[in-house]
Coordinates of C-alpha atoms and ligand atoms in Angstrom, one line a residue:
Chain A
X1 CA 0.0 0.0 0.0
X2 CA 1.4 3.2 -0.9
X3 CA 0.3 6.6 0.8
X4 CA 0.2 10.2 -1.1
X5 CA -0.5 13.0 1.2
X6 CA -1.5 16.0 -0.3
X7 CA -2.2 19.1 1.3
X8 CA -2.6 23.0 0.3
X9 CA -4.1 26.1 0.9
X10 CA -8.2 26.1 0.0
X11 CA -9.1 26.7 -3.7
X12 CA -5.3 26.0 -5.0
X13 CA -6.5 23.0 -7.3
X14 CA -5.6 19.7 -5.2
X15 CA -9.1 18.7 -6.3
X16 CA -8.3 19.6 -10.1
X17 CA -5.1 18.0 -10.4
X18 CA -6.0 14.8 -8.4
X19 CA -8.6 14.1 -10.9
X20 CA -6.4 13.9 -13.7
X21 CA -3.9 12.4 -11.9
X22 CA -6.2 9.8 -11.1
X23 CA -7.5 9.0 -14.4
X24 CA -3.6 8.7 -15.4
X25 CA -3.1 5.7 -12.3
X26 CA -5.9 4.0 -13.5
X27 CA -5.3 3.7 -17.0
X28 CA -1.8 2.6 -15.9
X29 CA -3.7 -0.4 -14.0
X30 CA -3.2 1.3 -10.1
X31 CA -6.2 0.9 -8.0
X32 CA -6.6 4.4 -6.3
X33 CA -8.7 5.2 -3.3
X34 CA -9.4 9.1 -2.3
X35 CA -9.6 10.5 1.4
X36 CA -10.6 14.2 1.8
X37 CA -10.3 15.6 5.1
X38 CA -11.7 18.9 5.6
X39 CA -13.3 20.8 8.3
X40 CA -16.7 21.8 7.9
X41 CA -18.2 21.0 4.3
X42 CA -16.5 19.9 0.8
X43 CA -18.1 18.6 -2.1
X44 CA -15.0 16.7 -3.0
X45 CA -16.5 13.8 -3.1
X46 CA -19.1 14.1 -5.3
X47 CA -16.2 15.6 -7.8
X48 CA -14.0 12.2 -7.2
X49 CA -16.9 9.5 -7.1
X50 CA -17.4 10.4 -11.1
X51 CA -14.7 8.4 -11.3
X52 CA -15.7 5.5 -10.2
X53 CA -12.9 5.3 -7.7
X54 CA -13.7 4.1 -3.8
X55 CA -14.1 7.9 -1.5
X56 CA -14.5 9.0 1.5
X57 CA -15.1 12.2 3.3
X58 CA -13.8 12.7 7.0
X59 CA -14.3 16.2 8.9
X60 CA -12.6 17.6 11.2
X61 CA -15.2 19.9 12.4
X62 CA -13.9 22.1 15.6
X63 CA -10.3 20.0 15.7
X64 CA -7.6 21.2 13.7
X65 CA -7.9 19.4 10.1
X66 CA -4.0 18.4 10.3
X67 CA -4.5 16.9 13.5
X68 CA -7.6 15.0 12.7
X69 CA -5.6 13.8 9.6
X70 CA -2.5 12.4 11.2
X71 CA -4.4 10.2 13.8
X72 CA -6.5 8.6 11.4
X73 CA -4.1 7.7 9.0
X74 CA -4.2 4.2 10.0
X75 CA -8.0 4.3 9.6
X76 CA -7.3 6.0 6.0
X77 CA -5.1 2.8 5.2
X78 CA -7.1 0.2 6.6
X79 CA -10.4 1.7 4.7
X80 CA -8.2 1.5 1.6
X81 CA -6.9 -2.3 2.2
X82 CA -10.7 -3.4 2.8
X83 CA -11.6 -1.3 -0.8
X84 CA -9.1 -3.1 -2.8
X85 CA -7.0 0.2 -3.0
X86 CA -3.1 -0.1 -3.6
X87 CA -3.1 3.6 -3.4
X88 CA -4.8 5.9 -0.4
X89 CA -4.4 9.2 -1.8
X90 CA -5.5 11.7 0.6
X91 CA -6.7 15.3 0.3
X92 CA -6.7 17.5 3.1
X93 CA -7.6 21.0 4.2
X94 CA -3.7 22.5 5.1
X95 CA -5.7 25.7 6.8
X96 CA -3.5 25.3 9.9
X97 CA 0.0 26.4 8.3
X98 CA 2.0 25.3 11.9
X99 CA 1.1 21.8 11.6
X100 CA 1.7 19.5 8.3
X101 CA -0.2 16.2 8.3
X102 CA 3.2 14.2 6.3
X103 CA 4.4 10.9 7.9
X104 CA 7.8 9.7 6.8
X105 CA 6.5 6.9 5.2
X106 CA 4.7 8.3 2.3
X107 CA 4.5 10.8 -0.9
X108 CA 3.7 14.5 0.9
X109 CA 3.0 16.8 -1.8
X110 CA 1.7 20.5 -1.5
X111 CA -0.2 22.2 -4.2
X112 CA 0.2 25.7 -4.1
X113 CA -1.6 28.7 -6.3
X114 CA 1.0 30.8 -8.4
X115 CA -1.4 33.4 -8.4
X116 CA -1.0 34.2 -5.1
X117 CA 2.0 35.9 -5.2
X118 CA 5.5 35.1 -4.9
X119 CA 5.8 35.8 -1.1
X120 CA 3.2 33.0 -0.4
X121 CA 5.7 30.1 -0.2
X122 CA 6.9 32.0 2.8
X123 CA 4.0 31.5 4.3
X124 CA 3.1 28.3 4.1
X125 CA 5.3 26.9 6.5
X126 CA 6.0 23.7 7.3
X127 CA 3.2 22.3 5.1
X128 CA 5.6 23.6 2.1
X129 CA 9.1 23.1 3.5
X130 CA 8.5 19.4 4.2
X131 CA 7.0 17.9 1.1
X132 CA 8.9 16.1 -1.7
X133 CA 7.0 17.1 -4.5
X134 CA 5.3 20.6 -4.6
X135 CA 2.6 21.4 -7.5
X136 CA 2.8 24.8 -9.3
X137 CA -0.9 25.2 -10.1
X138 CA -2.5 28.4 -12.0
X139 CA 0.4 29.3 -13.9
X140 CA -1.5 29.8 -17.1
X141 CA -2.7 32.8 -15.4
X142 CA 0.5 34.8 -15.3
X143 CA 3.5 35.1 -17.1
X144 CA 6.3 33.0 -17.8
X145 CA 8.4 35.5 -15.6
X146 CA 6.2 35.2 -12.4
X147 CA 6.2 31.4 -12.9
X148 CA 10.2 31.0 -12.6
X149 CA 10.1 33.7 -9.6
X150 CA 7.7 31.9 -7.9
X151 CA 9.5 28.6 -8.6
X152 CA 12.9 30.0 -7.1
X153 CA 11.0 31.0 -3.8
X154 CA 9.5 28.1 -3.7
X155 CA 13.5 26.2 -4.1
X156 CA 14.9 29.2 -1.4
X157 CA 12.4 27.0 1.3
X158 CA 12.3 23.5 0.1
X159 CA 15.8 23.1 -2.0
X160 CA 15.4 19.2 -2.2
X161 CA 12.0 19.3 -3.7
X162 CA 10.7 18.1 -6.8
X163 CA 8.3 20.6 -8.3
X164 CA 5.9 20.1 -11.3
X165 CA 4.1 22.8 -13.0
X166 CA 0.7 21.9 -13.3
X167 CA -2.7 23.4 -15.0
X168 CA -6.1 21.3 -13.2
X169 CA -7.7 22.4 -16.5
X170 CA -6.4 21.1 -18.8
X171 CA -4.2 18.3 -17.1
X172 CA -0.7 19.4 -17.7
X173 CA 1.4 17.8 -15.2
X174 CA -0.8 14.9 -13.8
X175 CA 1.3 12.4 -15.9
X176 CA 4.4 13.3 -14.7
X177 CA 3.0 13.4 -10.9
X178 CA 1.3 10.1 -11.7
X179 CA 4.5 8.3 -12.1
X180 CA 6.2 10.1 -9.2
X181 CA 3.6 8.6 -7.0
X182 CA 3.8 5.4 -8.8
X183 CA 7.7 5.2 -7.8
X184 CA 6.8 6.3 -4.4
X185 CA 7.5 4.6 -1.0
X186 CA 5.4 2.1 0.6
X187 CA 4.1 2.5 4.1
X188 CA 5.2 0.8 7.0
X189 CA 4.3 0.4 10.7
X190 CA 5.1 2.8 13.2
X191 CA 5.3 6.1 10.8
X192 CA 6.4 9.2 12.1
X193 CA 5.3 12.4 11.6
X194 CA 8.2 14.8 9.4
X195 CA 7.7 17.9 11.8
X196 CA 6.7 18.4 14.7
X197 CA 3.2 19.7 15.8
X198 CA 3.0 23.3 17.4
X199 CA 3.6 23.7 20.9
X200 CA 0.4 23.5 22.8
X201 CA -1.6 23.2 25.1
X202 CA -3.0 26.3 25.4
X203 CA -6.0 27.5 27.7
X204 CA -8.1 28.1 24.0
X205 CA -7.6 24.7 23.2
X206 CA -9.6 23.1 26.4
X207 CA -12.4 25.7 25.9
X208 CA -11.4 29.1 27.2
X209 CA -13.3 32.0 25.4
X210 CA -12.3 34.9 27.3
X211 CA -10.2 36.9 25.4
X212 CA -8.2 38.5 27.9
X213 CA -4.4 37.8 28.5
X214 CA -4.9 37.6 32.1
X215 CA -7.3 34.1 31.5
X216 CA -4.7 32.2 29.8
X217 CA -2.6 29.7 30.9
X218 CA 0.1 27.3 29.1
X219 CA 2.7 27.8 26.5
X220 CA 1.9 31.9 25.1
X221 CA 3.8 33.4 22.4
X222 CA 3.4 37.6 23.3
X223 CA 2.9 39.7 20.5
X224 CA 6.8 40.9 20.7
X225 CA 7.5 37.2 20.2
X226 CA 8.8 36.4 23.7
X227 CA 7.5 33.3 24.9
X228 CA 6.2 32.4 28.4
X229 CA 4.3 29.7 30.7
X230 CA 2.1 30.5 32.7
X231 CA 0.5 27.9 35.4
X232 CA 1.4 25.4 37.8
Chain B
X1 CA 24.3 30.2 -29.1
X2 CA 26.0 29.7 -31.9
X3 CA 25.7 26.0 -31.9
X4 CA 22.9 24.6 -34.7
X5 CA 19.5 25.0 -33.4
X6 CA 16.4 24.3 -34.8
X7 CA 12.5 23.6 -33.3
X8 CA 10.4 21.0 -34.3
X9 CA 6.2 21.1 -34.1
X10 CA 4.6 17.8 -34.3
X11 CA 1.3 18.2 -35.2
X12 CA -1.7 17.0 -32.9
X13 CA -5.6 17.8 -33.3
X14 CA -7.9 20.8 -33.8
X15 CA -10.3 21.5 -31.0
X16 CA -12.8 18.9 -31.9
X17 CA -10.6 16.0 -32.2
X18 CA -9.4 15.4 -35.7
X19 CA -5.7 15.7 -36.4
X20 CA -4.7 18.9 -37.9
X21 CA -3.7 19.8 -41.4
X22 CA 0.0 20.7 -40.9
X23 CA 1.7 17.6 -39.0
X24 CA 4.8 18.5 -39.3
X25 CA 7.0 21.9 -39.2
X26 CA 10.6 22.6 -38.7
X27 CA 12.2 26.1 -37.9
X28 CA 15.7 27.1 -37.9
X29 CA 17.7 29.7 -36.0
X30 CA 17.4 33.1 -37.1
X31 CA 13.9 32.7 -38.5
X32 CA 11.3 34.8 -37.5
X33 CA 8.1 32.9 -38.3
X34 CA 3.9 34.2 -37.7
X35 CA 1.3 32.8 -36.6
X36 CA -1.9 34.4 -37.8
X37 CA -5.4 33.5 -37.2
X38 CA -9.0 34.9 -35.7
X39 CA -9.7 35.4 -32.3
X40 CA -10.4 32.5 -30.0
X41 CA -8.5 30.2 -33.2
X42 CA -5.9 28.9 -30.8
X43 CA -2.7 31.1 -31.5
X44 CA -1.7 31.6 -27.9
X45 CA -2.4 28.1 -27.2
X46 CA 0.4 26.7 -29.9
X47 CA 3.0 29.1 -28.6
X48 CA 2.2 27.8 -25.0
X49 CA 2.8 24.4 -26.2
X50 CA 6.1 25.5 -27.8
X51 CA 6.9 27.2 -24.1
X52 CA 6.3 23.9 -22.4
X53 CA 7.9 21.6 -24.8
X54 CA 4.8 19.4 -25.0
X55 CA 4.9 16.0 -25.3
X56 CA 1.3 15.3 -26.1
X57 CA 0.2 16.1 -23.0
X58 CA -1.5 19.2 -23.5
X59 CA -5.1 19.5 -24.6
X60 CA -3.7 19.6 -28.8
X61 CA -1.9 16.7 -28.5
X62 CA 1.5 18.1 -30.3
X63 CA 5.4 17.6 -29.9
X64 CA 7.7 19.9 -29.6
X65 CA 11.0 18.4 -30.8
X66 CA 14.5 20.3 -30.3
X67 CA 17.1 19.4 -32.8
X68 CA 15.1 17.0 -33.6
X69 CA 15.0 15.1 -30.4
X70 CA 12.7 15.3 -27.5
X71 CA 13.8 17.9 -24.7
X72 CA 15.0 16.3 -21.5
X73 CA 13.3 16.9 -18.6
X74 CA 15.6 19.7 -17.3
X75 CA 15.5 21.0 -20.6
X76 CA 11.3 21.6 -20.0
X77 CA 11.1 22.8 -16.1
X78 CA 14.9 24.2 -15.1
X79 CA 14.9 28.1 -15.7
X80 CA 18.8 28.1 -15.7
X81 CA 18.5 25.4 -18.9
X82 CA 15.4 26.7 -20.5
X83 CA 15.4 27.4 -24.1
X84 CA 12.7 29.7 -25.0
X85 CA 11.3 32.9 -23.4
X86 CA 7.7 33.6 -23.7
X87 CA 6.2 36.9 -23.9
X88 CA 2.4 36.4 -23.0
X89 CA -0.8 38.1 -23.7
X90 CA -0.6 38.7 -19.8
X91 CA -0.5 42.8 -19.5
X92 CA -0.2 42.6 -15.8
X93 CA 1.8 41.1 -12.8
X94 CA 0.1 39.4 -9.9
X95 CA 3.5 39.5 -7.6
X96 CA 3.1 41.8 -5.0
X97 CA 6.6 42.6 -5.2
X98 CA 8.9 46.1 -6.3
X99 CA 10.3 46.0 -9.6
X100 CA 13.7 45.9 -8.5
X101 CA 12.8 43.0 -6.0
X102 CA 11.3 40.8 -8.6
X103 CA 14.3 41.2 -11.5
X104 CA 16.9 40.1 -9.4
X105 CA 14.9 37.2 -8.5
X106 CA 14.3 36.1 -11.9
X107 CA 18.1 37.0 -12.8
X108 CA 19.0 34.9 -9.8
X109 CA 16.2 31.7 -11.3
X110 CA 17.4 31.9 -14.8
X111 CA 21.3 32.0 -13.3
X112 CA 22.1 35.7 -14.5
X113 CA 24.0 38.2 -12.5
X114 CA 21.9 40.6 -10.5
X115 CA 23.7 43.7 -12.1
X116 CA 21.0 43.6 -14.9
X117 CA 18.3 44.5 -13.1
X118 CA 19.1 48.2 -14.5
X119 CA 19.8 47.4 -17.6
X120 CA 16.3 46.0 -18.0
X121 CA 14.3 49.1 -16.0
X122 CA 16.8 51.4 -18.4
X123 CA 15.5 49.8 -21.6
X124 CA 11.7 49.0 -20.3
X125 CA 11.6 52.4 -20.2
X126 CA 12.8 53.1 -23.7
X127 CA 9.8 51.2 -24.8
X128 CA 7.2 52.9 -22.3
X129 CA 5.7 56.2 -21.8
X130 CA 5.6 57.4 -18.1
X131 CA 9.4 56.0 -17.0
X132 CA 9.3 53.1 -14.4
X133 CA 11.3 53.4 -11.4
X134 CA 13.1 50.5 -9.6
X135 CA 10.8 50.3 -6.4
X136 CA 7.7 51.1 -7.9
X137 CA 4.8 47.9 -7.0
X138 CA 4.5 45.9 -10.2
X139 CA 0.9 45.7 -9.4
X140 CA 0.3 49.7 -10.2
X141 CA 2.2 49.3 -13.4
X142 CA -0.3 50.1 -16.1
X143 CA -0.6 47.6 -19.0
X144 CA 2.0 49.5 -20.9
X145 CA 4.6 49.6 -18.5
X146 CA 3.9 46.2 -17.5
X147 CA 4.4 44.7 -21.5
X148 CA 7.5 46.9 -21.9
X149 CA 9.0 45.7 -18.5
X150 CA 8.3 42.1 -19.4
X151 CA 9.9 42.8 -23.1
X152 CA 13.0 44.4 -21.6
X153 CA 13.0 41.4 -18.9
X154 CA 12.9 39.1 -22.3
X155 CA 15.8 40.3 -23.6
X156 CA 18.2 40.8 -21.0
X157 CA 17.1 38.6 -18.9
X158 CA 15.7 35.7 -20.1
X159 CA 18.1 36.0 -23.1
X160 CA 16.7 32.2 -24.9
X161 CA 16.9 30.8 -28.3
X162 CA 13.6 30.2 -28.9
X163 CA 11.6 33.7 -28.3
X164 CA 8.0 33.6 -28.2
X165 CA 6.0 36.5 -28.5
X166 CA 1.7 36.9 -28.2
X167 CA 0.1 40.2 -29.7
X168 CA 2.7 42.6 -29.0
X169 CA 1.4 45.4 -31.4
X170 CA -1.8 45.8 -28.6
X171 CA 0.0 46.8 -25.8
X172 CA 0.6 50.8 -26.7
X173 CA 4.2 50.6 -26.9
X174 CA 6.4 50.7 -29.6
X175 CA 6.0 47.7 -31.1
X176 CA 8.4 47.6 -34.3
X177 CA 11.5 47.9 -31.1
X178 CA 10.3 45.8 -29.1
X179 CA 10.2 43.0 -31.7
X180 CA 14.0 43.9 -32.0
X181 CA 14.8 44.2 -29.0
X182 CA 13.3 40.4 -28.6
X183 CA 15.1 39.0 -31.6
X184 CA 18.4 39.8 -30.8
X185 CA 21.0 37.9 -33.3
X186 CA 20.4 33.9 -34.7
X187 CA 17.3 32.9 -32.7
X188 CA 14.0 31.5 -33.3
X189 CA 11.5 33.8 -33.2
X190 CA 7.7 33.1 -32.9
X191 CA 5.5 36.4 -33.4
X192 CA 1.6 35.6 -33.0
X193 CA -0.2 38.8 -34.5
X194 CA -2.9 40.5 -36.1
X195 CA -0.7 43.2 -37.4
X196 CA 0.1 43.4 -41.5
X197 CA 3.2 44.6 -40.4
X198 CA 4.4 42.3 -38.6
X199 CA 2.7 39.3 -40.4
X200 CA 4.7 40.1 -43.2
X201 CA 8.0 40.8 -41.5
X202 CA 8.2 37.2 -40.8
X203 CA 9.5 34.7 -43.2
X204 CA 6.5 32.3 -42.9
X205 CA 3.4 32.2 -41.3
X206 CA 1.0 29.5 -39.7
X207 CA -2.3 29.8 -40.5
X208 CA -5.0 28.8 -37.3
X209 CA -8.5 27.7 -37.3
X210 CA -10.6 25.7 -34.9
X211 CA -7.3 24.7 -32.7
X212 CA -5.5 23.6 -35.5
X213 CA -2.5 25.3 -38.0
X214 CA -4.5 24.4 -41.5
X215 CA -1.4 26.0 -43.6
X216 CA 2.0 27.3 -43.8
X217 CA 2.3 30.9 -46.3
X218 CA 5.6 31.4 -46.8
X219 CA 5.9 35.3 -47.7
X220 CA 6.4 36.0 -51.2
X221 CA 8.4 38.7 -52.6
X222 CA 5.0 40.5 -53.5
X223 CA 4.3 40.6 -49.7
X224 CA 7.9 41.6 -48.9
X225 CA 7.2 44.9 -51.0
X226 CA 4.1 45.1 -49.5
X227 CA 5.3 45.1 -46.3
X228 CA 8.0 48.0 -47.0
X229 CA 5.2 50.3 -48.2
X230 CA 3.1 49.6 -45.1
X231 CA 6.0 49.9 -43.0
X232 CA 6.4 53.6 -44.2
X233 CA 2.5 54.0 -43.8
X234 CA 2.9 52.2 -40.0
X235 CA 5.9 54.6 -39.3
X236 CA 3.8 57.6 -40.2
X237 CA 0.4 56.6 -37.8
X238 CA 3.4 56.0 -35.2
X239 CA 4.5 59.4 -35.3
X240 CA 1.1 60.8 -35.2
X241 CA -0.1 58.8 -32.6
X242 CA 3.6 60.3 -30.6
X243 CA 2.3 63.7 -31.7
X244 CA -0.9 63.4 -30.0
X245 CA 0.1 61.5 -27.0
X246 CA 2.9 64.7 -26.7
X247 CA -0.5 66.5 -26.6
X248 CA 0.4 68.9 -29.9
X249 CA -1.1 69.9 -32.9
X250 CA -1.0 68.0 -36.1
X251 CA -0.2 70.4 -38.9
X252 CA 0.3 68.6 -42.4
X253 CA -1.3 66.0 -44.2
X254 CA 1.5 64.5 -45.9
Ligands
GTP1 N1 -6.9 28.9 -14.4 C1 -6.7 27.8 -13.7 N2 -7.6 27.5 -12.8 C2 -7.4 26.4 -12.0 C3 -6.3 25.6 -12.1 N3 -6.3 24.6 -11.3 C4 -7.5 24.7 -10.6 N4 -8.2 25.8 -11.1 C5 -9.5 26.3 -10.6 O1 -9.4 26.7 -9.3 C6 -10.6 26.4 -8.5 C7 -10.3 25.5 -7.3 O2 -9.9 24.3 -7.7 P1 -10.0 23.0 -6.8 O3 -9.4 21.8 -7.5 O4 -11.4 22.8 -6.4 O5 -9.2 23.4 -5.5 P2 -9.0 22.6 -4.1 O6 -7.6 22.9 -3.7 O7 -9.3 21.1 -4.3 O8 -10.0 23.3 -3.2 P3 -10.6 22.8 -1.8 O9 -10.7 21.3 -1.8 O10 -11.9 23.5 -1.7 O11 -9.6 23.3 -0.8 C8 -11.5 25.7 -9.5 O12 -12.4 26.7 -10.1 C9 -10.6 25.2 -10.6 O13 -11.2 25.1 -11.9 C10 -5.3 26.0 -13.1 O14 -4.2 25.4 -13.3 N5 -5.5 27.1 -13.8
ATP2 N1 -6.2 22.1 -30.5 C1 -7.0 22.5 -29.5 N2 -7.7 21.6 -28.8 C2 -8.5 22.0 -27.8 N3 -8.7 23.2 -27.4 C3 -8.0 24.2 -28.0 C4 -7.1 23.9 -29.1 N4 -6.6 25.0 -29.6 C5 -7.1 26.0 -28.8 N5 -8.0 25.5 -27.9 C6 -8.8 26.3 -26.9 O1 -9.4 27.4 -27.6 C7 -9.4 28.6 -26.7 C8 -8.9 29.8 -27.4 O2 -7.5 29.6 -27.7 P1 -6.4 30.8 -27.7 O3 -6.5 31.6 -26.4 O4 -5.1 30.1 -28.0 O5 -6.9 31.7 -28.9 P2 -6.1 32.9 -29.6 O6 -6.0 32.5 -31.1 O7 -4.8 33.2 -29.0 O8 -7.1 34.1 -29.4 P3 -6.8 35.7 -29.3 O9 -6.6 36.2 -30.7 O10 -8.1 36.2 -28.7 O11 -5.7 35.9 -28.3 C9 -8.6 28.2 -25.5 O12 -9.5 27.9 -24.4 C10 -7.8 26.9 -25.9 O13 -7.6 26.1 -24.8
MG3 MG1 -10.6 20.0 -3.2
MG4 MG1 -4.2 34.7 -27.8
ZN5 ZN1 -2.8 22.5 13.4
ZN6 ZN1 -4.5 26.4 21.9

């Protein structure tokens, strides 16, 4: 069983370019399986099942969509196995940016939105910086120029990456990703995650919704950037 | 790049399907070559497929073969290997970025030293109207400065063999330089256009319809002379149009 983790900001195409790519692993004989995790609502599925391809939608509702990911993966794969899947490819939100849902065991690709600007692959974090294959999406919007800026950001945080340029319109790209997941590692037990989740817990995240400072406790980041702990 | 060069189309199919008229079409350095066609016919899509270096996966199905042999995969992605610059129908940039900031990155992805960022804002604004200045926001650019900054980008920077360029007689600047600027010496040069002028500078021109090139014209010496006599009549709607954006009088009907 192989896994493909891919993960990118809302709207950047992962749906788009996952449905050629898919078409490409069938016709090459694979048996793909899709997994979209998102948080509150996705028609996704709807957009994969035309393909005749096992899906299945997970939401993360009020926990962060990385999270919910990474400790379910085992789920994801055994969902897969009992569907006849040699391939779990799964989809998920990336709206935390601190977190990134990769174990080491499998193909972690980010899609990412030329359009956006060439400063955005500083902002994606470890979501970007962590992947091995990062796909270009939207460059038939501007020009060549803006493509190969964006491309050397993109290198500046992730040198070792593979990048493809894709276009989820028309397709461009999906058969050269197809074959890089093809070649792509199998999963074993015991996977570990590539980076580590953000420091928590903080007093938000067991149900705290007064806003001031003085009701927090746990790890707080000020807005100067100086850390502290507050508690026992 | 004075090694032999030369750029192979394999032909592929029009937009409903069938295989086009012209499968096969070979062009050699220091050609200039046109591609003419209606709107919507599918001119800018054939250049984009010459940009990528298709390999029949695009949505035309065509080949793009250099020397005669299919590009490596560097050869297709790496800036610092690329062969061909494109000049798109694009008019503006996206990249929230100064001028300045964004030509020394693409002189750092296409390997070129960062000095040239000057050069490139000095002959942009040879090309443009209002000058451009190194940290102006390419977003406020207006569509003229934005084509004459990519064209000077093209030449200096980019600097490729094969030089594609989409419709540069509707972006208000001048256009009969800029196509110079962009040929340079010995390339390949790949003009789409709806301009006589233009059309007929090339040595050959592809005819699109429907997706698909239906014909190859090569100019004939009629056509050259042609072109000189609307070259002089171009020149003189140039110099008018100068005189009124200069916001003077014209005086004689010549
Ligand atoms: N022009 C252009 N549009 C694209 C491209 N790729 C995707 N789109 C469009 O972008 C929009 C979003 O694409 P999706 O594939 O749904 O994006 P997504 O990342 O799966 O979105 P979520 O699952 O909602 O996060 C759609 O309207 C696509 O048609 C591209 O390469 N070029
Ligand atoms: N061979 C083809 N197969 C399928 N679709 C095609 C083909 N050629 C062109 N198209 C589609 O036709 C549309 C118009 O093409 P394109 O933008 O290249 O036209 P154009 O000639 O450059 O027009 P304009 O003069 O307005 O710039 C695009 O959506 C393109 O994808
Ligand atoms: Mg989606
Ligand atoms: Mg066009
Ligand atoms: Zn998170
Ligand atoms: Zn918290």
């Amino acid at each position: 069983m192989k896994l493909v983790v891919l993960a990118g900001t809302p709207g950047s195409g992962k749906t788009s370019v996952l449905l050629h790519t898919i078409r490409t692993l069938v016709k090459s004989g694979k048996r793909p399986a899709v997994v979209k995790v998102d948080c509150l609502w996705t028609d996704d599925d709807q957009r994969f099942g035309k393909l005749g391809i096992p899906v299945h939608v997970g939401l993360a509702k009020d926990m962060c969509p990385d999270h919910f990911t990474i400790y379910n993966t085992d789920a994801m794969l055994d969902w897969g196995a009992s569907n006849n899947a040699d391939i779990v490819l799964n989809e998920t939100a990336g709206l935390c940016l601190r977190c990134a849902p990769y174990p080491d065991e499998c193909m972690a690709i980010c899609v990412i939105d030329v359009t956006t600007g060439p400063n955005t692959p500083l902002k994606v974090g470890p979501l970007l910086t962590t992947a091995d294959i990062v796909v270009m999406t939207k460059g038939d919007l501007v020009s060549q120029a803006e493509r190969e800026v964006f491309r050397e950001r993109v290198l500046d945080v992730n040198p070792s990456c593979m990048i493809i340029e894709s276009n989820g319109l028309t397709g461009k790209g999906a058969f050269e990703l197809a074959e890089l997941i093809s070649e792509g590692p199998e999963v074993r037990d015991n996977m570990v995650l590539r980076y580590n989740p953000p420091l928590a817990i903080c007093s938000l995240c067991t149900g705290e919704t007064r806003v001031a400072h003085k009701h927090h406790m746990g790890v707080l980041r000020q807005l100067d950037g100086f850390m502290e702990y507050r508690g026992e | 790049m004075s090694e032999e060069l030369t750029l192979t189309i394999i032909g592929g199919v029009d937009k409903d399907g069938v295989p086009e008229p012209v499968k096969f079409l070979e062009v050699s350095k220091g050609e200039i070559i046109g591609i003419v066609g209606p709107t919507g016919s599918g001119k800018s899509t054939l250049i984009d497929d010459i940009e990528q270096l298709a390999q029949g996966d695009t949505p035309t199905g065509r080949s793009i073969l250099i020397n005669g042999k299919k590009p490596d995969a560097l050869t297709r992605v790496d800036p610092r290997k690329k062969l061909v610059a494109q000049l798109s129908q694009k008019m503006h940039f996206l990249a929230d970025m100064t001028v300045a900031d964004f030509l020394q990155m693409h002189a750092r992805s296409r390997g070129k030293a960062p000095g040239l960022v000057d050069r490139v804002i000095e002959l942009a604004n040879t090309l443009t109207g209002e000058p451009i200045s190194p940290d102006t926001y390419l977003t406020v650019l207006s569509g003229g400065q934005s084509r004459s900054l990519m064209t000077a980008d093209i030449a200096v920077i980019s600097d490729s063999p094969v030089v594609l360029i989409d419709e540069i007689e509707n972006a208000g600047i001048k256009k009969q330089e800029a196509l110079q600027l962009l040929a340079g010496e010995g390339k390949i040069v790949v003009v789409v256009t709806h301009d006589p002028v233009l059309a007929l500078m090339a040595s050959r021109r592809i005819v699109i319809r429907n997706g698909a090139m239906v014909d190859i014209i090569t100019t004939s010496r009629e056509e050259q002379d042609v072109c000189s006599r609307i070259t002089q009549v171009d020149n003189w709607l140039m110099s008018l149009r100068e005189t009124i954006r200069r916001g003077e009088i014209v005086e004689e009907l010549a």
